[in-house]
PDB file of C-alpha atoms and ligand atoms in Angstrom:
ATOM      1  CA  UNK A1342     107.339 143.310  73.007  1.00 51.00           C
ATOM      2  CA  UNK A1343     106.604 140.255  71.123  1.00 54.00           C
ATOM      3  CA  UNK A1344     103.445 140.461  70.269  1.00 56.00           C
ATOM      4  CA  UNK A1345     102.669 143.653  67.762  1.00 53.00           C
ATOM      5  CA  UNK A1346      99.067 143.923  66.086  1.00 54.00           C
ATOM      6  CA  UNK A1347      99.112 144.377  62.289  1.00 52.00           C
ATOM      7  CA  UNK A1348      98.447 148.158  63.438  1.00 49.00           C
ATOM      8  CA  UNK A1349     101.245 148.463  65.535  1.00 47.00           C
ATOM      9  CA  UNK A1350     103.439 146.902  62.924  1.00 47.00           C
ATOM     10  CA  UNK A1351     102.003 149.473  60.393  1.00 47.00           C
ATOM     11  CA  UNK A1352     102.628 152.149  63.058  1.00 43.00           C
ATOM     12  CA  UNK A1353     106.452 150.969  63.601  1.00 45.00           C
ATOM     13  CA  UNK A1354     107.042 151.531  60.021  1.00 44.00           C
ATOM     14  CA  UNK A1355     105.236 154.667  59.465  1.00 42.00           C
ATOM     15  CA  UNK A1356     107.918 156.270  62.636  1.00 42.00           C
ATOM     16  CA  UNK A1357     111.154 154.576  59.984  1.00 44.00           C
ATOM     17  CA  UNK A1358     111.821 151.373  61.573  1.00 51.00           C
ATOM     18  CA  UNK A1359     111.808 151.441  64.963  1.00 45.00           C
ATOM     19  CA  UNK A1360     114.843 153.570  65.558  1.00 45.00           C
ATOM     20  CA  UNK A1361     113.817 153.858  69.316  1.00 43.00           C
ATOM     21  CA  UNK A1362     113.660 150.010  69.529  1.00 47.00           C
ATOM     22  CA  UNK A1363     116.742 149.322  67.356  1.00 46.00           C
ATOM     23  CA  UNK A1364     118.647 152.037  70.038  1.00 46.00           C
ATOM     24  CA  UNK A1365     116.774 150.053  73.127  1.00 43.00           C
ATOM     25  CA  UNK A1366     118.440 146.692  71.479  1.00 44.00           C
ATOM     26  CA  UNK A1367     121.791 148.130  71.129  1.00 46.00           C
ATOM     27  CA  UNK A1368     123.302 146.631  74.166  1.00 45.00           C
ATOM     28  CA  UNK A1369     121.644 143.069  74.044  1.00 44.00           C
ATOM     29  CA  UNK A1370     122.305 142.698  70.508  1.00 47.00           C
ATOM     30  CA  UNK A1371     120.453 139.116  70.530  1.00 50.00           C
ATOM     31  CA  UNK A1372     118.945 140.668  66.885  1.00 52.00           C
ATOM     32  CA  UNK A1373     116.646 142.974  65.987  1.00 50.00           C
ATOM     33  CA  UNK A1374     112.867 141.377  67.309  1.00 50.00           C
ATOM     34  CA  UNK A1375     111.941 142.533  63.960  1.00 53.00           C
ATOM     35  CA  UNK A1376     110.775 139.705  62.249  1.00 49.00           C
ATOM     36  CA  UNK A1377     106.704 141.169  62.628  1.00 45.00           C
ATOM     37  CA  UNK A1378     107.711 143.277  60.170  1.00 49.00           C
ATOM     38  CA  UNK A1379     108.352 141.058  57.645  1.00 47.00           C
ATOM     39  CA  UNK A1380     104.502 141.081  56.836  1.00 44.00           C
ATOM     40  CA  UNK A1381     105.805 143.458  54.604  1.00 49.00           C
ATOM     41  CA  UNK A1382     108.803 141.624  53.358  1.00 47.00           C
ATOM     42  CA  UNK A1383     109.582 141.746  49.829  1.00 55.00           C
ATOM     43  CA  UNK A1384     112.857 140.152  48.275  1.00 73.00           C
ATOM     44  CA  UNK A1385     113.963 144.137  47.479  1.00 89.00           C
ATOM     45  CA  UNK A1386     117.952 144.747  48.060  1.00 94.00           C
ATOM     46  CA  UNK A1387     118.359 147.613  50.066  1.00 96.00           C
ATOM     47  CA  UNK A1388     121.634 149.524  49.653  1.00 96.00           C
ATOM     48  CA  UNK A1389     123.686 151.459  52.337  1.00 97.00           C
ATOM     49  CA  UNK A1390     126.947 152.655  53.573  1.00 97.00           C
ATOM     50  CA  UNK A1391     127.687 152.218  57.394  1.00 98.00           C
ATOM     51  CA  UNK A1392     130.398 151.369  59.527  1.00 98.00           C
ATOM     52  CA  UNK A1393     131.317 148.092  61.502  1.00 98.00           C
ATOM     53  CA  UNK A1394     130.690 148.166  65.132  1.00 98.00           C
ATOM     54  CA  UNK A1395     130.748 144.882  66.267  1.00 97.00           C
ATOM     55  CA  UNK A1396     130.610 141.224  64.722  1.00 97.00           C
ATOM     56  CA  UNK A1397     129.629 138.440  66.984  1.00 96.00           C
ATOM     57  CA  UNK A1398     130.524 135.650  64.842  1.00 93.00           C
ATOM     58  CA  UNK A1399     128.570 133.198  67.250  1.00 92.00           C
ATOM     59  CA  UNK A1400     125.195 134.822  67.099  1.00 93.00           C
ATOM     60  CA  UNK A1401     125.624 135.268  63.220  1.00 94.00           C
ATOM     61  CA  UNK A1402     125.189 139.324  63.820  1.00 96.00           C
ATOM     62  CA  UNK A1403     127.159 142.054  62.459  1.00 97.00           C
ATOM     63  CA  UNK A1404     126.379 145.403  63.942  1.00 98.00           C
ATOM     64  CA  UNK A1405     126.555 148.404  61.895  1.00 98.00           C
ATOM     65  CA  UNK A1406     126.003 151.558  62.048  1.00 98.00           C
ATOM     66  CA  UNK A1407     124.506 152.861  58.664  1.00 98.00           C
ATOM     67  CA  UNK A1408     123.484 156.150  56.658  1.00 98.00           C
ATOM     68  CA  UNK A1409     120.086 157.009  55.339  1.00 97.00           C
ATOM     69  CA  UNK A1410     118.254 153.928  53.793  1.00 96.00           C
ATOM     70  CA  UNK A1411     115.862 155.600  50.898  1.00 94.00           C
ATOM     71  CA  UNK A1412     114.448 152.602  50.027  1.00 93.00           C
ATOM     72  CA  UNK A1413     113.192 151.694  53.012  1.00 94.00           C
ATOM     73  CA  UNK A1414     112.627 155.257  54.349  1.00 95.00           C
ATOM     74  CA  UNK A1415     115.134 154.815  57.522  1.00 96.00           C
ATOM     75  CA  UNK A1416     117.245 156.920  58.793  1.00 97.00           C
ATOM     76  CA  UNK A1417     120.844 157.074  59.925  1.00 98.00           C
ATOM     77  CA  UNK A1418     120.715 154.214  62.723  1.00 97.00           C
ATOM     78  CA  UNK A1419     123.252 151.615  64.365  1.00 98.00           C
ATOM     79  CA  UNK A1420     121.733 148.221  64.393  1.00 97.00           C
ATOM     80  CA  UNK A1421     122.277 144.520  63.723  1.00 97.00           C
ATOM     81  CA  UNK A1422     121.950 142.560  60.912  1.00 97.00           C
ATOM     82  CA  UNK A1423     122.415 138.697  60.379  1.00 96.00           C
ATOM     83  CA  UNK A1424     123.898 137.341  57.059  1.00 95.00           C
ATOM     84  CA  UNK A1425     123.218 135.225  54.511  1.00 89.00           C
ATOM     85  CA  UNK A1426     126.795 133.463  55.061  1.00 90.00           C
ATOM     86  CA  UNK A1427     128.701 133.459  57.859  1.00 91.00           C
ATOM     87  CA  UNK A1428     132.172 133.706  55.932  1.00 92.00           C
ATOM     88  CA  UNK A1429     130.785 137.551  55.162  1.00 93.00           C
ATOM     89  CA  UNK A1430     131.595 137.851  58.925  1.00 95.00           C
ATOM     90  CA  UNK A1431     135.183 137.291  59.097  1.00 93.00           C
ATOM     91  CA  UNK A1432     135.524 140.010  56.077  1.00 92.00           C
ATOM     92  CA  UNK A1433     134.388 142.446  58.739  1.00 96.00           C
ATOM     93  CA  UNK A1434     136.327 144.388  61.211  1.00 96.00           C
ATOM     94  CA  UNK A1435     135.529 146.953  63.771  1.00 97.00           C
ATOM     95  CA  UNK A1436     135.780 150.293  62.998  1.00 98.00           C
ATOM     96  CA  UNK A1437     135.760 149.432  59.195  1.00 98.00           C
ATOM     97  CA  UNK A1438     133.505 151.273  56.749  1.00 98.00           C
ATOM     98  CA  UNK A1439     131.779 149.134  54.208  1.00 98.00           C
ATOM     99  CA  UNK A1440     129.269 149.458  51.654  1.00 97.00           C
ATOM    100  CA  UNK A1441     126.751 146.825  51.429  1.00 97.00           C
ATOM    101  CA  UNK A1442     123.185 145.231  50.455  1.00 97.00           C
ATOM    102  CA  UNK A1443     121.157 143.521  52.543  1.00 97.00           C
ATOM    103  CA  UNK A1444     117.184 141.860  52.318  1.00 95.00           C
ATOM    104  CA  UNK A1445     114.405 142.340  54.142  1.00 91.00           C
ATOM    105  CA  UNK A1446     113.200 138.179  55.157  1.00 89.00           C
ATOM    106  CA  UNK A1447     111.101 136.377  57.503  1.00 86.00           C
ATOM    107  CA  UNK A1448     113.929 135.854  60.284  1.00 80.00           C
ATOM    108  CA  UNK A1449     115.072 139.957  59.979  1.00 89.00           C
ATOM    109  CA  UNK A1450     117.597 141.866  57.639  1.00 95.00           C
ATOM    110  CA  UNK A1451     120.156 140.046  56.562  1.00 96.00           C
ATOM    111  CA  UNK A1452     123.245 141.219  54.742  1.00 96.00           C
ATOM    112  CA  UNK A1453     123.522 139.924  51.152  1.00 95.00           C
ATOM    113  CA  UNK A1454     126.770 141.622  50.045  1.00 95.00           C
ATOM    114  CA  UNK A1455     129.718 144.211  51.883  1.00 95.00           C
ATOM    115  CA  UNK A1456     132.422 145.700  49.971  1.00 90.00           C
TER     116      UNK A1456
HETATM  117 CU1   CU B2163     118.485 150.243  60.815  1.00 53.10          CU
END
């Protein structure tokens, strides 16, 4: 699993990120093993609504499940995301609906903002 070609990579994000392999992660939830897609990373805030399924405060991971990301061509998925501070986690609560931005970096997507 670790070890994607530059085609596979280019494959993943033709199919809209992996929404198989985000589903497969679900349980685990030790982070999206996305970072091989960050040959593509650009410092671009994505936008999106979602809703907060878990936050494991240790692991620096908020799950969420989240709508339609145009900019990035996904689709409606539950995944995690890390964040770029760790306070943003204990603004979050299961079961709450949020609105926020994230970035695409070299360690995954990581939540910028929530309202
Ligand atoms: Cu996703």
């Amino acid at each position: 699993m670790k070890k994607f070609t530059a085609a596979a990579t280019v494959l993943t994000l033709a199919l809209g990120h992996a929404a198989v392999f985000a589903q497969s992660n679900m349980d685990g939830m030790k982070g999206m093993p996305m970072d091989k897609m960050a040959a593509d990373a650009k410092s671009t805030v994505h936008k999106a609504q979602g809703t907060v399924k878990k936050v494991d405060a240790k692991a620096g991971v908020v799950t969420l499940a989240h709508g339609p990301v145009p900019s990035l061509h996904w689709p409606s998925m539950t995944m995690g995301f890390k964040v770029t501070d760790q306070s943003l986690l204990s603004k979050l609560a299961e079961g709450q609906s949020v609105e926020f931005e994230f970035m695409q970096t070299g360690k995954g997507y990581v939540v910028t903002s929530v309202k």
